[in-house]
């Protein structure tokens, strides 16, 4: 484990999470949530949990992003709150 | 809806080149699930990603020509049946549920080899079920239903002013 790399990835994870919460544009929030999942995947890999990283990369980055985009297309793109 | 048909040559060509490699990789992940990271669930999700790529790049009709809702449901049931069938066979042969050593007399192999092959069969069933279940979820959420005719091609890019949040 390289703590500098861990720290950098964790910093990106926190930045992506805060950005995804605070954005008003839900499509941008979904894309940033995909970036969050990707950094989580790198973090799992760095910590040695290859299987979890595999699941995170395939489910969270690909399929759930697509489902979120489909849900946004069924409703609205802008958040009201 | 995600049902607008895109005539983007670059996207379609990249998808046509990428999809066979994605599917081969998914089959590799399923087949090596008991040696290395990966397995039925992850491989099934990657196969779903290949189908969803067809859906996104070419529209719903070409994707439904390759696999429609009915085929997806039947293959999902077949995947569950493979999993439950292997487990129930082991149960009926005198062992516990999914006790793969009971497959050894059936396959004419040694007990460790039977355990390996049993895990492989279960992975195939899980991969089939996960692929088709996720694909039907994607069709239900993103697809255009037959009884609906309100396909607004611009609803993804411009929010409707009077729509309910």
PDB file of N, CA, C and O in Angstrom, chain A residues 27 50-52 54-60 62-63 66-80, chain B residues 1-2 25 29 37-38 41-42 45-46 49 52 56 134 137-138 140-141 143 145 148 155-157 159 163-165:
ATOM      1  N   UNK A  27     -28.031  15.176 -14.911  1.00  0.00           N
ATOM      2  CA  UNK A  27     -27.223  14.386 -15.848  1.00  0.00           C
ATOM      3  C   UNK A  27     -25.737  14.527 -15.530  1.00  0.00           C
ATOM      4  O   UNK A  27     -24.992  13.535 -15.511  1.00  0.00           O
ATOM      5  N   UNK A  50      -9.630  -7.180  -5.417  1.00  0.00           N
ATOM      6  CA  UNK A  50      -9.803  -7.161  -6.868  1.00  0.00           C
ATOM      7  C   UNK A  50     -11.232  -7.516  -7.248  1.00  0.00           C
ATOM      8  O   UNK A  50     -11.809  -6.960  -8.188  1.00  0.00           O
ATOM      9  N   UNK A  51     -11.827  -8.433  -6.497  1.00  0.00           N
ATOM     10  CA  UNK A  51     -13.173  -8.890  -6.852  1.00  0.00           C
ATOM     11  C   UNK A  51     -14.195  -7.773  -6.675  1.00  0.00           C
ATOM     12  O   UNK A  51     -15.067  -7.561  -7.527  1.00  0.00           O
ATOM     13  N   UNK A  52     -14.059  -7.047  -5.568  1.00  0.00           N
ATOM     14  CA  UNK A  52     -14.967  -5.915  -5.329  1.00  0.00           C
ATOM     15  C   UNK A  52     -14.756  -4.852  -6.389  1.00  0.00           C
ATOM     16  O   UNK A  52     -15.711  -4.246  -6.887  1.00  0.00           O
ATOM     17  N   UNK A  54     -13.778  -5.292  -9.407  1.00  0.00           N
ATOM     18  CA  UNK A  54     -14.376  -5.802 -10.646  1.00  0.00           C
ATOM     19  C   UNK A  54     -15.878  -5.526 -10.667  1.00  0.00           C
ATOM     20  O   UNK A  54     -16.434  -4.992 -11.642  1.00  0.00           O
ATOM     21  N   UNK A  55     -16.547  -5.853  -9.557  1.00  0.00           N
ATOM     22  CA  UNK A  55     -17.983  -5.623  -9.490  1.00  0.00           C
ATOM     23  C   UNK A  55     -18.303  -4.140  -9.574  1.00  0.00           C
ATOM     24  O   UNK A  55     -19.239  -3.734 -10.263  1.00  0.00           O
ATOM     25  N   UNK A  56     -17.511  -3.333  -8.865  1.00  0.00           N
ATOM     26  CA  UNK A  56     -17.730  -1.890  -8.890  1.00  0.00           C
ATOM     27  C   UNK A  56     -17.585  -1.350 -10.312  1.00  0.00           C
ATOM     28  O   UNK A  56     -18.400  -0.562 -10.772  1.00  0.00           O
ATOM     29  N   UNK A  57     -16.551  -1.809 -11.027  1.00  0.00           N
ATOM     30  CA  UNK A  57     -16.317  -1.298 -12.376  1.00  0.00           C
ATOM     31  C   UNK A  57     -17.441  -1.698 -13.307  1.00  0.00           C
ATOM     32  O   UNK A  57     -17.910  -0.893 -14.118  1.00  0.00           O
ATOM     33  N   UNK A  58     -17.908  -2.948 -13.196  1.00  0.00           N
ATOM     34  CA  UNK A  58     -18.907  -3.399 -14.172  1.00  0.00           C
ATOM     35  C   UNK A  58     -20.301  -2.880 -13.824  1.00  0.00           C
ATOM     36  O   UNK A  58     -21.020  -2.409 -14.695  1.00  0.00           O
ATOM     37  N   UNK A  59     -20.686  -2.935 -12.547  1.00  0.00           N
ATOM     38  CA  UNK A  59     -22.052  -2.558 -12.188  1.00  0.00           C
ATOM     39  C   UNK A  59     -22.191  -1.053 -12.064  1.00  0.00           C
ATOM     40  O   UNK A  59     -22.995  -0.424 -12.754  1.00  0.00           O
ATOM     41  N   UNK A  60     -21.381  -0.452 -11.189  1.00  0.00           N
ATOM     42  CA  UNK A  60     -21.615   0.950 -10.857  1.00  0.00           C
ATOM     43  C   UNK A  60     -21.263   1.866 -12.016  1.00  0.00           C
ATOM     44  O   UNK A  60     -21.969   2.829 -12.286  1.00  0.00           O
ATOM     45  N   UNK A  62     -20.916   1.102 -15.375  1.00  0.00           N
ATOM     46  CA  UNK A  62     -21.597   0.906 -16.654  1.00  0.00           C
ATOM     47  C   UNK A  62     -23.102   0.866 -16.496  1.00  0.00           C
ATOM     48  O   UNK A  62     -23.831   1.720 -17.017  1.00  0.00           O
ATOM     49  N   UNK A  63     -23.612  -0.097 -15.740  1.00  0.00           N
ATOM     50  CA  UNK A  63     -25.040  -0.386 -15.805  1.00  0.00           C
ATOM     51  C   UNK A  63     -25.856   0.629 -15.009  1.00  0.00           C
ATOM     52  O   UNK A  63     -26.872   1.123 -15.483  1.00  0.00           O
ATOM     53  N   UNK A  66     -26.223   3.875 -16.790  1.00  0.00           N
ATOM     54  CA  UNK A  66     -27.214   3.780 -17.865  1.00  0.00           C
ATOM     55  C   UNK A  66     -28.633   3.816 -17.303  1.00  0.00           C
ATOM     56  O   UNK A  66     -29.521   4.494 -17.850  1.00  0.00           O
ATOM     57  N   UNK A  67     -28.860   3.138 -16.184  1.00  0.00           N
ATOM     58  CA  UNK A  67     -30.193   3.148 -15.579  1.00  0.00           C
ATOM     59  C   UNK A  67     -30.556   4.544 -15.076  1.00  0.00           C
ATOM     60  O   UNK A  67     -31.703   4.981 -15.205  1.00  0.00           O
ATOM     61  N   UNK A  68     -29.564   5.251 -14.488  1.00  0.00           N
ATOM     62  CA  UNK A  68     -29.831   6.608 -14.017  1.00  0.00           C
ATOM     63  C   UNK A  68     -30.179   7.516 -15.187  1.00  0.00           C
ATOM     64  O   UNK A  68     -31.086   8.336 -15.091  1.00  0.00           O
ATOM     65  N   UNK A  69     -29.438   7.373 -16.310  1.00  0.00           N
ATOM     66  CA  UNK A  69     -29.725   8.215 -17.469  1.00  0.00           C
ATOM     67  C   UNK A  69     -31.128   7.919 -18.000  1.00  0.00           C
ATOM     68  O   UNK A  69     -31.876   8.836 -18.360  1.00  0.00           O
ATOM     69  N   UNK A  70     -31.514   6.639 -18.006  1.00  0.00           N
ATOM     70  CA  UNK A  70     -32.875   6.295 -18.428  1.00  0.00           C
ATOM     71  C   UNK A  70     -33.913   6.899 -17.512  1.00  0.00           C
ATOM     72  O   UNK A  70     -34.942   7.411 -17.965  1.00  0.00           O
ATOM     73  N   UNK A  71     -33.653   6.877 -16.193  1.00  0.00           N
ATOM     74  CA  UNK A  71     -34.608   7.463 -15.249  1.00  0.00           C
ATOM     75  C   UNK A  71     -34.703   8.965 -15.443  1.00  0.00           C
ATOM     76  O   UNK A  71     -35.798   9.537 -15.362  1.00  0.00           O
ATOM     77  N   UNK A  72     -33.556   9.631 -15.728  1.00  0.00           N
ATOM     78  CA  UNK A  72     -33.592  11.080 -15.954  1.00  0.00           C
ATOM     79  C   UNK A  72     -34.395  11.392 -17.207  1.00  0.00           C
ATOM     80  O   UNK A  72     -35.180  12.340 -17.242  1.00  0.00           O
ATOM     81  N   UNK A  73     -34.230  10.563 -18.243  1.00  0.00           N
ATOM     82  CA  UNK A  73     -34.980  10.812 -19.468  1.00  0.00           C
ATOM     83  C   UNK A  73     -36.469  10.622 -19.247  1.00  0.00           C
ATOM     84  O   UNK A  73     -37.279  11.218 -19.948  1.00  0.00           O
ATOM     85  N   UNK A  74     -36.853   9.775 -18.279  1.00  0.00           N
ATOM     86  CA  UNK A  74     -38.282   9.604 -17.999  1.00  0.00           C
ATOM     87  C   UNK A  74     -38.829  10.757 -17.171  1.00  0.00           C
ATOM     88  O   UNK A  74     -40.025  11.008 -17.189  1.00  0.00           O
ATOM     89  N   UNK A  75     -37.976  11.453 -16.408  1.00  0.00           N
ATOM     90  CA  UNK A  75     -38.469  12.532 -15.538  1.00  0.00           C
ATOM     91  C   UNK A  75     -37.900  13.865 -16.026  1.00  0.00           C
ATOM     92  O   UNK A  75     -38.109  14.205 -17.180  1.00  0.00           O
ATOM     93  N   UNK A  76     -37.247  14.601 -15.180  1.00  0.00           N
ATOM     94  CA  UNK A  76     -36.666  15.873 -15.610  1.00  0.00           C
ATOM     95  C   UNK A  76     -35.175  15.865 -15.352  1.00  0.00           C
ATOM     96  O   UNK A  76     -34.670  15.078 -14.564  1.00  0.00           O
ATOM     97  N   UNK A  77     -34.497  16.790 -16.047  1.00  0.00           N
ATOM     98  CA  UNK A  77     -33.060  16.842 -15.917  1.00  0.00           C
ATOM     99  C   UNK A  77     -32.618  17.775 -14.798  1.00  0.00           C
ATOM    100  O   UNK A  77     -31.582  17.583 -14.196  1.00  0.00           O
ATOM    101  N   UNK A  78     -33.448  18.807 -14.505  1.00  0.00           N
ATOM    102  CA  UNK A  78     -33.054  19.796 -13.502  1.00  0.00           C
ATOM    103  C   UNK A  78     -33.607  19.406 -12.141  1.00  0.00           C
ATOM    104  O   UNK A  78     -34.743  18.950 -12.038  1.00  0.00           O
ATOM    105  N   UNK A  79     -32.809  19.620 -11.114  1.00  0.00           N
ATOM    106  CA  UNK A  79     -33.290  19.417  -9.748  1.00  0.00           C
ATOM    107  C   UNK A  79     -33.904  20.715  -9.247  1.00  0.00           C
ATOM    108  O   UNK A  79     -33.404  21.800  -9.536  1.00  0.00           O
ATOM    109  N   UNK A  80     -35.006  20.604  -8.509  1.00  0.00           N
ATOM    110  CA  UNK A  80     -35.703  21.804  -8.070  1.00  0.00           C
ATOM    111  C   UNK A  80     -35.185  22.311  -6.726  1.00  0.00           C
ATOM    112  O   UNK A  80     -35.352  23.464  -6.387  1.00  0.00           O
TER     113      UNK A  80
ATOM    114  N   UNK B   1     -36.930   9.697 -23.628  1.00  0.00           N
ATOM    115  CA  UNK B   1     -36.625   8.281 -23.827  1.00  0.00           C
ATOM    116  C   UNK B   1     -35.252   8.120 -24.479  1.00  0.00           C
ATOM    117  O   UNK B   1     -34.743   9.022 -25.124  1.00  0.00           O
ATOM    118  N   UNK B   2     -34.697   6.966 -24.323  1.00  0.00           N
ATOM    119  CA  UNK B   2     -33.429   6.668 -24.979  1.00  0.00           C
ATOM    120  C   UNK B   2     -33.663   5.963 -26.304  1.00  0.00           C
ATOM    121  O   UNK B   2     -32.888   5.134 -26.716  1.00  0.00           O
ATOM    122  N   UNK B  25     -14.368 -10.998 -23.629  1.00  0.00           N
ATOM    123  CA  UNK B  25     -13.840 -10.751 -22.299  1.00  0.00           C
ATOM    124  C   UNK B  25     -14.818 -11.231 -21.233  1.00  0.00           C
ATOM    125  O   UNK B  25     -14.403 -11.817 -20.221  1.00  0.00           O
ATOM    126  N   UNK B  29     -14.223 -13.966 -18.347  1.00  0.00           N
ATOM    127  CA  UNK B  29     -14.462 -13.732 -16.918  1.00  0.00           C
ATOM    128  C   UNK B  29     -15.329 -14.845 -16.333  1.00  0.00           C
ATOM    129  O   UNK B  29     -15.070 -15.335 -15.229  1.00  0.00           O
ATOM    130  N   UNK B  37     -10.188 -13.466 -10.048  1.00  0.00           N
ATOM    131  CA  UNK B  37     -11.304 -12.559  -9.770  1.00  0.00           C
ATOM    132  C   UNK B  37     -12.291 -12.520 -10.919  1.00  0.00           C
ATOM    133  O   UNK B  37     -11.920 -12.593 -12.082  1.00  0.00           O
ATOM    134  N   UNK B  38     -13.541 -12.392 -10.573  1.00  0.00           N
ATOM    135  CA  UNK B  38     -14.573 -12.429 -11.594  1.00  0.00           C
ATOM    136  C   UNK B  38     -15.545 -13.542 -11.269  1.00  0.00           C
ATOM    137  O   UNK B  38     -15.528 -14.084 -10.170  1.00  0.00           O
ATOM    138  N   UNK B  41     -21.530 -13.333 -11.950  1.00  0.00           N
ATOM    139  CA  UNK B  41     -22.207 -12.034 -11.865  1.00  0.00           C
ATOM    140  C   UNK B  41     -21.482 -10.981 -12.685  1.00  0.00           C
ATOM    141  O   UNK B  41     -22.085 -10.284 -13.497  1.00  0.00           O
ATOM    142  N   UNK B  42     -20.167 -10.896 -12.500  1.00  0.00           N
ATOM    143  CA  UNK B  42     -19.420  -9.853 -13.215  1.00  0.00           C
ATOM    144  C   UNK B  42     -19.447 -10.090 -14.722  1.00  0.00           C
ATOM    145  O   UNK B  42     -19.625  -9.161 -15.514  1.00  0.00           O
ATOM    146  N   UNK B  45     -22.789  -9.120 -16.105  1.00  0.00           N
ATOM    147  CA  UNK B  45     -22.963  -7.672 -16.219  1.00  0.00           C
ATOM    148  C   UNK B  45     -22.190  -7.137 -17.420  1.00  0.00           C
ATOM    149  O   UNK B  45     -22.667  -6.232 -18.120  1.00  0.00           O
ATOM    150  N   UNK B  46     -21.009  -7.712 -17.711  1.00  0.00           N
ATOM    151  CA  UNK B  46     -20.256  -7.237 -18.875  1.00  0.00           C
ATOM    152  C   UNK B  46     -20.982  -7.626 -20.163  1.00  0.00           C
ATOM    153  O   UNK B  46     -21.019  -6.845 -21.123  1.00  0.00           O
ATOM    154  N   UNK B  49     -23.531  -5.127 -20.635  1.00  0.00           N
ATOM    155  CA  UNK B  49     -22.972  -3.883 -21.150  1.00  0.00           C
ATOM    156  C   UNK B  49     -22.845  -3.938 -22.673  1.00  0.00           C
ATOM    157  O   UNK B  49     -23.105  -2.942 -23.352  1.00  0.00           O
ATOM    158  N   UNK B  52     -26.308  -3.454 -24.007  1.00  0.00           N
ATOM    159  CA  UNK B  52     -26.733  -2.072 -23.811  1.00  0.00           C
ATOM    160  C   UNK B  52     -26.028  -1.144 -24.789  1.00  0.00           C
ATOM    161  O   UNK B  52     -26.587  -0.132 -25.209  1.00  0.00           O
ATOM    162  N   UNK B  56     -27.769   1.470 -27.194  1.00  0.00           N
ATOM    163  CA  UNK B  56     -27.493   2.908 -27.226  1.00  0.00           C
ATOM    164  C   UNK B  56     -27.056   3.371 -28.604  1.00  0.00           C
ATOM    165  O   UNK B  56     -27.416   4.457 -29.040  1.00  0.00           O
ATOM    166  N   UNK B 134     -30.684  -8.182 -16.161  1.00  0.00           N
ATOM    167  CA  UNK B 134     -30.267  -6.786 -16.281  1.00  0.00           C
ATOM    168  C   UNK B 134     -30.712  -6.202 -17.612  1.00  0.00           C
ATOM    169  O   UNK B 134     -31.105  -5.040 -17.694  1.00  0.00           O
ATOM    170  N   UNK B 137     -34.287  -5.293 -17.336  1.00  0.00           N
ATOM    171  CA  UNK B 137     -34.455  -4.059 -16.551  1.00  0.00           C
ATOM    172  C   UNK B 137     -34.145  -2.846 -17.431  1.00  0.00           C
ATOM    173  O   UNK B 137     -34.878  -1.851 -17.427  1.00  0.00           O
ATOM    174  N   UNK B 138     -33.057  -2.952 -18.223  1.00  0.00           N
ATOM    175  CA  UNK B 138     -32.700  -1.825 -19.091  1.00  0.00           C
ATOM    176  C   UNK B 138     -33.791  -1.590 -20.128  1.00  0.00           C
ATOM    177  O   UNK B 138     -34.167  -0.446 -20.409  1.00  0.00           O
ATOM    178  N   UNK B 140     -36.931  -2.241 -19.769  1.00  0.00           N
ATOM    179  CA  UNK B 140     -38.110  -1.687 -19.115  1.00  0.00           C
ATOM    180  C   UNK B 140     -37.927  -0.220 -18.789  1.00  0.00           C
ATOM    181  O   UNK B 140     -38.869   0.565 -18.883  1.00  0.00           O
ATOM    182  N   UNK B 141     -36.702   0.167 -18.385  1.00  0.00           N
ATOM    183  CA  UNK B 141     -36.509   1.553 -17.968  1.00  0.00           C
ATOM    184  C   UNK B 141     -36.270   2.452 -19.175  1.00  0.00           C
ATOM    185  O   UNK B 141     -36.883   3.496 -19.314  1.00  0.00           O
ATOM    186  N   UNK B 143     -36.397   1.531 -22.567  1.00  0.00           N
ATOM    187  CA  UNK B 143     -37.020   1.196 -23.833  1.00  0.00           C
ATOM    188  C   UNK B 143     -38.339   1.909 -24.051  1.00  0.00           C
ATOM    189  O   UNK B 143     -38.936   2.448 -23.129  1.00  0.00           O
ATOM    190  N   UNK B 145     -42.110   1.513 -24.786  1.00  0.00           N
ATOM    191  CA  UNK B 145     -43.127   0.469 -24.706  1.00  0.00           C
ATOM    192  C   UNK B 145     -44.076   0.574 -25.889  1.00  0.00           C
ATOM    193  O   UNK B 145     -44.276   1.645 -26.447  1.00  0.00           O
ATOM    194  N   UNK B 148     -47.142   2.921 -25.654  1.00  0.00           N
ATOM    195  CA  UNK B 148     -46.918   4.347 -25.455  1.00  0.00           C
ATOM    196  C   UNK B 148     -46.500   4.973 -26.774  1.00  0.00           C
ATOM    197  O   UNK B 148     -45.722   4.414 -27.526  1.00  0.00           O
ATOM    198  N   UNK B 155     -36.400  15.056 -25.244  1.00  0.00           N
ATOM    199  CA  UNK B 155     -36.643  15.141 -23.813  1.00  0.00           C
ATOM    200  C   UNK B 155     -35.376  14.881 -23.016  1.00  0.00           C
ATOM    201  O   UNK B 155     -35.310  15.193 -21.845  1.00  0.00           O
ATOM    202  N   UNK B 156     -34.357  14.301 -23.664  1.00  0.00           N
ATOM    203  CA  UNK B 156     -33.119  14.042 -22.933  1.00  0.00           C
ATOM    204  C   UNK B 156     -32.249  15.283 -22.883  1.00  0.00           C
ATOM    205  O   UNK B 156     -31.455  15.446 -21.974  1.00  0.00           O
ATOM    206  N   UNK B 157     -32.377  16.175 -23.872  1.00  0.00           N
ATOM    207  CA  UNK B 157     -31.472  17.311 -23.926  1.00  0.00           C
ATOM    208  C   UNK B 157     -32.124  18.587 -23.407  1.00  0.00           C
ATOM    209  O   UNK B 157     -31.452  19.420 -22.823  1.00  0.00           O
ATOM    210  N   UNK B 159     -35.165  20.085 -20.988  1.00  0.00           N
ATOM    211  CA  UNK B 159     -36.248  19.778 -20.062  1.00  0.00           C
ATOM    212  C   UNK B 159     -37.518  20.488 -20.466  1.00  0.00           C
ATOM    213  O   UNK B 159     -37.497  21.644 -20.886  1.00  0.00           O
ATOM    214  N   UNK B 163     -43.067  20.283 -16.876  1.00  0.00           N
ATOM    215  CA  UNK B 163     -43.066  18.900 -16.411  1.00  0.00           C
ATOM    216  C   UNK B 163     -42.983  18.842 -14.892  1.00  0.00           C
ATOM    217  O   UNK B 163     -42.459  19.735 -14.234  1.00  0.00           O
ATOM    218  N   UNK B 164     -43.510  17.774 -14.360  1.00  0.00           N
ATOM    219  CA  UNK B 164     -43.544  17.610 -12.910  1.00  0.00           C
ATOM    220  C   UNK B 164     -42.208  17.064 -12.444  1.00  0.00           C
ATOM    221  O   UNK B 164     -41.682  16.116 -13.026  1.00  0.00           O
ATOM    222  N   UNK B 165     -41.670  17.660 -11.410  1.00  0.00           N
ATOM    223  CA  UNK B 165     -40.371  17.195 -10.917  1.00  0.00           C
ATOM    224  C   UNK B 165     -40.560  16.004 -10.007  1.00  0.00           C
ATOM    225  O   UNK B 165     -41.522  15.915  -9.290  1.00  0.00           O
TER     226      UNK B 165
END
